[in-house]
PDB file of C-alpha atoms in Angstrom:
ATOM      1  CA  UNK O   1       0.000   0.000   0.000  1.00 81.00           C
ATOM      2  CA  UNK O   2       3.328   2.514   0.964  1.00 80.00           C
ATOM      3  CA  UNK O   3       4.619   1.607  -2.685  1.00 84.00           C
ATOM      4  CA  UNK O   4       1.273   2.564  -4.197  1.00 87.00           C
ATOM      5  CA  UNK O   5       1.046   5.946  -2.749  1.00 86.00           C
ATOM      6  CA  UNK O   6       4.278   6.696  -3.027  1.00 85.00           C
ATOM      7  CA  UNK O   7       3.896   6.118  -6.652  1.00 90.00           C
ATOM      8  CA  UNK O   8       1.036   7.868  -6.987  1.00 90.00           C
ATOM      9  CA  UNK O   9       2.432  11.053  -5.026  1.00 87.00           C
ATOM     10  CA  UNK O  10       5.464  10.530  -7.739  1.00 88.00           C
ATOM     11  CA  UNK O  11       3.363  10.452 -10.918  1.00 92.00           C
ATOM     12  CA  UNK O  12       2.001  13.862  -9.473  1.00 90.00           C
ATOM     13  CA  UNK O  13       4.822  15.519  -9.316  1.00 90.00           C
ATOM     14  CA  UNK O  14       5.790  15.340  -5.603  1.00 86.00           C
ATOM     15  CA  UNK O  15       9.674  15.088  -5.082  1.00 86.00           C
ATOM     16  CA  UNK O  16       9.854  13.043  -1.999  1.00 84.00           C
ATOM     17  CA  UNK O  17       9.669   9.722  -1.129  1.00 85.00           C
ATOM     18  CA  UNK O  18       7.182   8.536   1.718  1.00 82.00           C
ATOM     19  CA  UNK O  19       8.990   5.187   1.577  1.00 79.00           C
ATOM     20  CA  UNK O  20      12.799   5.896   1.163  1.00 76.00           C
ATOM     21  CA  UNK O  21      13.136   9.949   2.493  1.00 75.00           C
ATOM     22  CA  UNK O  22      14.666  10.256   5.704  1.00 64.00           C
ATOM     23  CA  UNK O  23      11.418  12.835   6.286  1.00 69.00           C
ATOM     24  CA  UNK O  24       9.221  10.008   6.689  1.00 71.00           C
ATOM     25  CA  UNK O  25      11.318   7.434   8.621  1.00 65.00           C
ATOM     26  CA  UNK O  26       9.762   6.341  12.299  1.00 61.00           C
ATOM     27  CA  UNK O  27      10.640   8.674  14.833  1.00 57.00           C
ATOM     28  CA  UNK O  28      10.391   5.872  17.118  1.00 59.00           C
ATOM     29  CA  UNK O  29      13.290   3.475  15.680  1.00 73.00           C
ATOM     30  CA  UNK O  30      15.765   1.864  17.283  1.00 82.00           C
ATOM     31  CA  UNK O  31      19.151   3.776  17.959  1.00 88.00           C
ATOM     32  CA  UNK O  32      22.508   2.287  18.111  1.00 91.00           C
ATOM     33  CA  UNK O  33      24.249   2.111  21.819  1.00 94.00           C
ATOM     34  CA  UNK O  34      26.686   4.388  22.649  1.00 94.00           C
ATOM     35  CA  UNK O  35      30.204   3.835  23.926  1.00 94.00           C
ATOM     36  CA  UNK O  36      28.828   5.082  27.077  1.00 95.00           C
ATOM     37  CA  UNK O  37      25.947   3.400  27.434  1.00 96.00           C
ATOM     38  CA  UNK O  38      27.541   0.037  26.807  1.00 96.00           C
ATOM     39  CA  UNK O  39      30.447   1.100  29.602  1.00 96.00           C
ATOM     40  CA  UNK O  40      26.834   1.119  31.537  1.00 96.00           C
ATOM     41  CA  UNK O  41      25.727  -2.186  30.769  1.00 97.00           C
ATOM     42  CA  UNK O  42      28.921  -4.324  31.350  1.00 97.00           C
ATOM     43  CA  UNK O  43      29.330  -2.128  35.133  1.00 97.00           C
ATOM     44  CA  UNK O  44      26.006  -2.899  36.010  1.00 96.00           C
ATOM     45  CA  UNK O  45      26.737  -6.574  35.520  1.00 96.00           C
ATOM     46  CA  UNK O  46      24.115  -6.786  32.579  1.00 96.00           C
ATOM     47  CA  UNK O  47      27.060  -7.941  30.579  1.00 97.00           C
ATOM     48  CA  UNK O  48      29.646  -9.896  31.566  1.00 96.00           C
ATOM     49  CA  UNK O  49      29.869 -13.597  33.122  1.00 93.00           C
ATOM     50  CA  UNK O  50      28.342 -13.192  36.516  1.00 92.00           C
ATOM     51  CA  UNK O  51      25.362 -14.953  35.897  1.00 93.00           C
ATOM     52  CA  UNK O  52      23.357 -17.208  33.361  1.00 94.00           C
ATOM     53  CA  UNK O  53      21.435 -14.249  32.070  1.00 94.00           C
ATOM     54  CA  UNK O  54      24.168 -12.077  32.010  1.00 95.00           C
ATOM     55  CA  UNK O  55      26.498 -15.079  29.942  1.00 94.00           C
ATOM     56  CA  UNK O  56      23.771 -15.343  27.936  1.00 93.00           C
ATOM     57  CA  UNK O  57      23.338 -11.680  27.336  1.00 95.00           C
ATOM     58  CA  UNK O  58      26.758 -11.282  27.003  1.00 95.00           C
ATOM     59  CA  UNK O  59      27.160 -13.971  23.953  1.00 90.00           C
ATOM     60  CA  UNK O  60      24.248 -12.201  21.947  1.00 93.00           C
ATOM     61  CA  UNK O  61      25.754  -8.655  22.055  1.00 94.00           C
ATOM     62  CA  UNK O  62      29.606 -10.022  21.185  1.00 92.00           C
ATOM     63  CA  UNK O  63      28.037 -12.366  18.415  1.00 88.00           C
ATOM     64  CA  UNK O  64      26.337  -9.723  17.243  1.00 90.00           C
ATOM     65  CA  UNK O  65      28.966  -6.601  17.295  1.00 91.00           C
ATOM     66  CA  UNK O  66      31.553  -9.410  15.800  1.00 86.00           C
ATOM     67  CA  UNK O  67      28.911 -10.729  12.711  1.00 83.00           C
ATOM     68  CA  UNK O  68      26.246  -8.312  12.462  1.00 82.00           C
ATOM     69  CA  UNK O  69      23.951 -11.036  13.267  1.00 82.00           C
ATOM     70  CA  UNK O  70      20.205 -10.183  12.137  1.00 76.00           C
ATOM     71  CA  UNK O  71      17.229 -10.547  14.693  1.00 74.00           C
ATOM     72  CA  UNK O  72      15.910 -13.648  16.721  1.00 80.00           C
ATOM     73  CA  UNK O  73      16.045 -16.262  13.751  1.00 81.00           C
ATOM     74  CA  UNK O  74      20.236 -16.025  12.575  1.00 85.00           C
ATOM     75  CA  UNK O  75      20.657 -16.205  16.531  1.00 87.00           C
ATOM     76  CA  UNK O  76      18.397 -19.065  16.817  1.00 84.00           C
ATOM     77  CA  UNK O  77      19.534 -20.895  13.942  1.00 83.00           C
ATOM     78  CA  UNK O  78      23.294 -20.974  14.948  1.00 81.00           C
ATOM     79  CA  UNK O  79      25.059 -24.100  15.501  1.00 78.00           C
ATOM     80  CA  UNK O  80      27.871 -25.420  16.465  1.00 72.00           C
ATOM     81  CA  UNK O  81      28.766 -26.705  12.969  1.00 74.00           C
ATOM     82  CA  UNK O  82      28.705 -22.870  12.466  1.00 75.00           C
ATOM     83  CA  UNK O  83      32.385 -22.484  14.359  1.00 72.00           C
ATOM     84  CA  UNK O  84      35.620 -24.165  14.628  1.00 73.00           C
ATOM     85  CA  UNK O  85      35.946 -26.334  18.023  1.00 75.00           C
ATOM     86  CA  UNK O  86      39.006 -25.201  19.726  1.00 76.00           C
ATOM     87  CA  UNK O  87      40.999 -26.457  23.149  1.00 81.00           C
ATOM     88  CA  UNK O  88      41.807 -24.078  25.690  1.00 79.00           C
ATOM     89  CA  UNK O  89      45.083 -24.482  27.577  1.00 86.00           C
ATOM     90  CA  UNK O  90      43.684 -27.132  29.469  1.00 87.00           C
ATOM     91  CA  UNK O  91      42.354 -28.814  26.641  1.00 84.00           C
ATOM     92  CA  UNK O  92      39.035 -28.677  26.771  1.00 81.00           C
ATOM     93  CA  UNK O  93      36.533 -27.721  24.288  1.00 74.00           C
ATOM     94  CA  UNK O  94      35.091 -24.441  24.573  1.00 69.00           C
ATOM     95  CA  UNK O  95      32.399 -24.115  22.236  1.00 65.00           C
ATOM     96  CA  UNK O  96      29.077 -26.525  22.895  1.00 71.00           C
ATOM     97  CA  UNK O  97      25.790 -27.002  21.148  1.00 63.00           C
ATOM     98  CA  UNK O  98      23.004 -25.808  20.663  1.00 73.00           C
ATOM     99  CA  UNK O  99      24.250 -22.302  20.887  1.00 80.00           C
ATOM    100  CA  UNK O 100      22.045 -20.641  22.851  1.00 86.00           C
ATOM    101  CA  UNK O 101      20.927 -22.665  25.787  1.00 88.00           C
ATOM    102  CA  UNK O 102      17.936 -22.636  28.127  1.00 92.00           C
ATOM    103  CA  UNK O 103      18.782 -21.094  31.461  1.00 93.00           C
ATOM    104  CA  UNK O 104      18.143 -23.118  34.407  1.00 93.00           C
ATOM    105  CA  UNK O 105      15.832 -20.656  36.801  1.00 91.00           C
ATOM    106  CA  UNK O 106      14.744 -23.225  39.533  1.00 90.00           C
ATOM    107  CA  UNK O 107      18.717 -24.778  39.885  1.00 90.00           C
ATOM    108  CA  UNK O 108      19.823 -25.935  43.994  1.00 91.00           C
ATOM    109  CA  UNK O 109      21.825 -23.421  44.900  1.00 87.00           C
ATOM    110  CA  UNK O 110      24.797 -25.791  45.096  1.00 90.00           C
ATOM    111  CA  UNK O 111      24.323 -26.682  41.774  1.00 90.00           C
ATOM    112  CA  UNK O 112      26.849 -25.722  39.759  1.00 89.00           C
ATOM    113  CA  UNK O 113      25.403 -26.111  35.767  1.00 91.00           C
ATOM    114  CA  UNK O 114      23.358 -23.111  34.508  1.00 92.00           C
ATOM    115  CA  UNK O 115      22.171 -24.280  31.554  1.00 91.00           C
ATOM    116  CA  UNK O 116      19.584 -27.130  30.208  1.00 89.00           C
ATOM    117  CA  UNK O 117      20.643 -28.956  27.148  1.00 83.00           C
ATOM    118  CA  UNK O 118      17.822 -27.393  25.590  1.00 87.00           C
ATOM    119  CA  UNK O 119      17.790 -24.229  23.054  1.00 88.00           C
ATOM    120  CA  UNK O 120      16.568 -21.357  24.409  1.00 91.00           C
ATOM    121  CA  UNK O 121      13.682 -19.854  22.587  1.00 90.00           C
ATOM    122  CA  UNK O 122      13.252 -17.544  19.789  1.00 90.00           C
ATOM    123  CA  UNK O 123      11.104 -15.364  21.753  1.00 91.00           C
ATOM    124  CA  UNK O 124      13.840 -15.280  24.257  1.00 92.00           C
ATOM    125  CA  UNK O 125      16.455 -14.033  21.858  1.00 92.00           C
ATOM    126  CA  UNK O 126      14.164 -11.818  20.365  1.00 91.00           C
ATOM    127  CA  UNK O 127      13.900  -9.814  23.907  1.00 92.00           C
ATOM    128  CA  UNK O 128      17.176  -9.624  24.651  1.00 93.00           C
ATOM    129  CA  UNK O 129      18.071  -5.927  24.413  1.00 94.00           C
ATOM    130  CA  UNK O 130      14.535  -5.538  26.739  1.00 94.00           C
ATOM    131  CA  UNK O 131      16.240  -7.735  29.508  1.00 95.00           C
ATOM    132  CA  UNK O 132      20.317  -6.479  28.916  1.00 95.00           C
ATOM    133  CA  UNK O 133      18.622  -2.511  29.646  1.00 96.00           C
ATOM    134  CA  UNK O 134      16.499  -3.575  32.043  1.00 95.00           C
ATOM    135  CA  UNK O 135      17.074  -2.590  35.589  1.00 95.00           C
ATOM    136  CA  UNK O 136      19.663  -0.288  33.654  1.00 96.00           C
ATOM    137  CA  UNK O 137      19.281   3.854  33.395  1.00 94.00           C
ATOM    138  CA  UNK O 138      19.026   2.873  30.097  1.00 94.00           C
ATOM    139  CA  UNK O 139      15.339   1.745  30.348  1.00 93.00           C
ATOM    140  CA  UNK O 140      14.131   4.943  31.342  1.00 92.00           C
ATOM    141  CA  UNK O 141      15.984   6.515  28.198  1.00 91.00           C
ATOM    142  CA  UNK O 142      14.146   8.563  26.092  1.00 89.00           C
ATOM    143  CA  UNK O 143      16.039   6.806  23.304  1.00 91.00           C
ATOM    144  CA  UNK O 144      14.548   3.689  22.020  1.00 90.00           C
ATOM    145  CA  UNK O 145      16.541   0.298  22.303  1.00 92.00           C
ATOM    146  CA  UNK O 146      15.368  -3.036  20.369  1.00 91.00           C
ATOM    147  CA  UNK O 147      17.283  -5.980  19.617  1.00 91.00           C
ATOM    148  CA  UNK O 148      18.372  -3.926  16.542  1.00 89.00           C
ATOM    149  CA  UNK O 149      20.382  -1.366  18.426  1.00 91.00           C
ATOM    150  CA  UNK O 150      22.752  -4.055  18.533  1.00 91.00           C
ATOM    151  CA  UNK O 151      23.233  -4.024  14.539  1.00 87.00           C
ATOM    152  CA  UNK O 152      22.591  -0.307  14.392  1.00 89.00           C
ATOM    153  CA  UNK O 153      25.877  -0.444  16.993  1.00 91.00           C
ATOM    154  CA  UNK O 154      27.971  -2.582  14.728  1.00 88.00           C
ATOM    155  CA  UNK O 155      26.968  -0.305  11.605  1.00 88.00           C
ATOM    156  CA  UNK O 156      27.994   2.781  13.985  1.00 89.00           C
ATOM    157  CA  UNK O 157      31.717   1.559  15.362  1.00 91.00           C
ATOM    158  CA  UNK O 158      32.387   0.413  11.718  1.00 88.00           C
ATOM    159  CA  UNK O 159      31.883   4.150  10.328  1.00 89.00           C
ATOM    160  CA  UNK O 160      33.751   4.989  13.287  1.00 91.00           C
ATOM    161  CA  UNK O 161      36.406   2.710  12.324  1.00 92.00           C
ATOM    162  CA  UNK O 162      36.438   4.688   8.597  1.00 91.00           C
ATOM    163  CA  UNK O 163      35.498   1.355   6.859  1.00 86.00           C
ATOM    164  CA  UNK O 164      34.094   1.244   3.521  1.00 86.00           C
ATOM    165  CA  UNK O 165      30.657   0.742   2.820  1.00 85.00           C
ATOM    166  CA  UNK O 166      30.660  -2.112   0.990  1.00 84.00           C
ATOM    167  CA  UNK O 167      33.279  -4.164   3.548  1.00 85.00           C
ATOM    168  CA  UNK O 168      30.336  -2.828   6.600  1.00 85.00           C
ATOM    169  CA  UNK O 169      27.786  -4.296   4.115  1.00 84.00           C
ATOM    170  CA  UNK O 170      30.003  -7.886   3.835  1.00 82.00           C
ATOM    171  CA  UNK O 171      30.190  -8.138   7.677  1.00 80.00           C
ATOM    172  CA  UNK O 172      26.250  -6.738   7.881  1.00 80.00           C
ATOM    173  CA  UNK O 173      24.746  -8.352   4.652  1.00 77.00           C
ATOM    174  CA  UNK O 174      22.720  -5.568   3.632  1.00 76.00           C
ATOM    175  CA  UNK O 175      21.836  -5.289   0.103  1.00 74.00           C
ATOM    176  CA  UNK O 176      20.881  -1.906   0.233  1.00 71.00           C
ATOM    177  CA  UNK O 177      24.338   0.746   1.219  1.00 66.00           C
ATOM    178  CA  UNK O 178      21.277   3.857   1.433  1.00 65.00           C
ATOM    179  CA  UNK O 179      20.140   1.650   4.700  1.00 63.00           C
ATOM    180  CA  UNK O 180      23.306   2.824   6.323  1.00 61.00           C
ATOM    181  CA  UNK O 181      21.395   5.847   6.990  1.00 58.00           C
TER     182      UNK O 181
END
């Protein structure tokens, strides 16, 4: 229906675009995370490896600032056929499968394992910004965080970084460069 009207505002003569011009984007989309904000997250323990959640939390951000991983379903379908199994120094294996695990909420307290051998659910992944902010200053922002802040971050450091479009776009997989926008 956009395409149609925008079409129709083109064949009379009107020079913007209601589906491409910045004019008409959502005021309410997702912004990237700041270098700040993210100093933020890991102090307030919401990433790092203090917890389950936070492990967990922790593994979707890197995997996504390292591959420019798209929403729930590229998280969800990763496996470990997807990366190299490597020893650490005391030779074991440090990569385990399925990728993301279900977190064990109602664990003994001496019980040492955190995780079921059981993926965790899309709908999970697909909140995971929601739970990283929350508790955070962050979730009182006025700014507007989604699970795609964490691609709109890897998009942001990499024109920080001065990198061509088209090598951001290889690491991203857009097909579009104008979406850098």
């Amino acid at each position: 229906m956009m395409a149609s009207l925008d079409r129709h505002l083109k064949n009379k003569g009107y020079t913007l675009s209601i589906v491409r011009d910045r004019e008409f984007t959502p005021k309410q989309s997702s912004t990237s995370i700041s270098e700040e904000e993210e100093e933020i997250l890991w102090k307030s323990g919401k990433l790092g490896g203090n917890n389950p959640e936070s492990l967990i939390q922790t593994m979707w951000w890197l995997l996504t600032q390292q591959f420019g991983l798209r929403g729930r379903q590229e998280h969800h379908g990763m496996r470990l056929e997807d990366f190299r199994i490597m020893n650490g120094d005391d030779g074991i294996a440090f990569v385990d499968g399925p990728f993301y695990l279900s977190i064990k909420y109602n664990r003994r307290a001496d019980d040492e394992i955190w995780y079921k051998v059981q993926p965790m659910g899309e709908n999970k992944i697909n909140s995971m910004m929601k739970s990283i902010i929350s508790g955070t200053s962050l979730e009182t922002s006025e700014k507007r965080f989604s699970n795609h802040s964490a691609r709109k971050t890897v998009v942001s450091k990499m024109k920080k970084a001065n990198l061509e479009r088209s090598a951001i776009a290889k690491v991203t997989g857009h097909r579009n460069i104008q979406s850098f926008r």
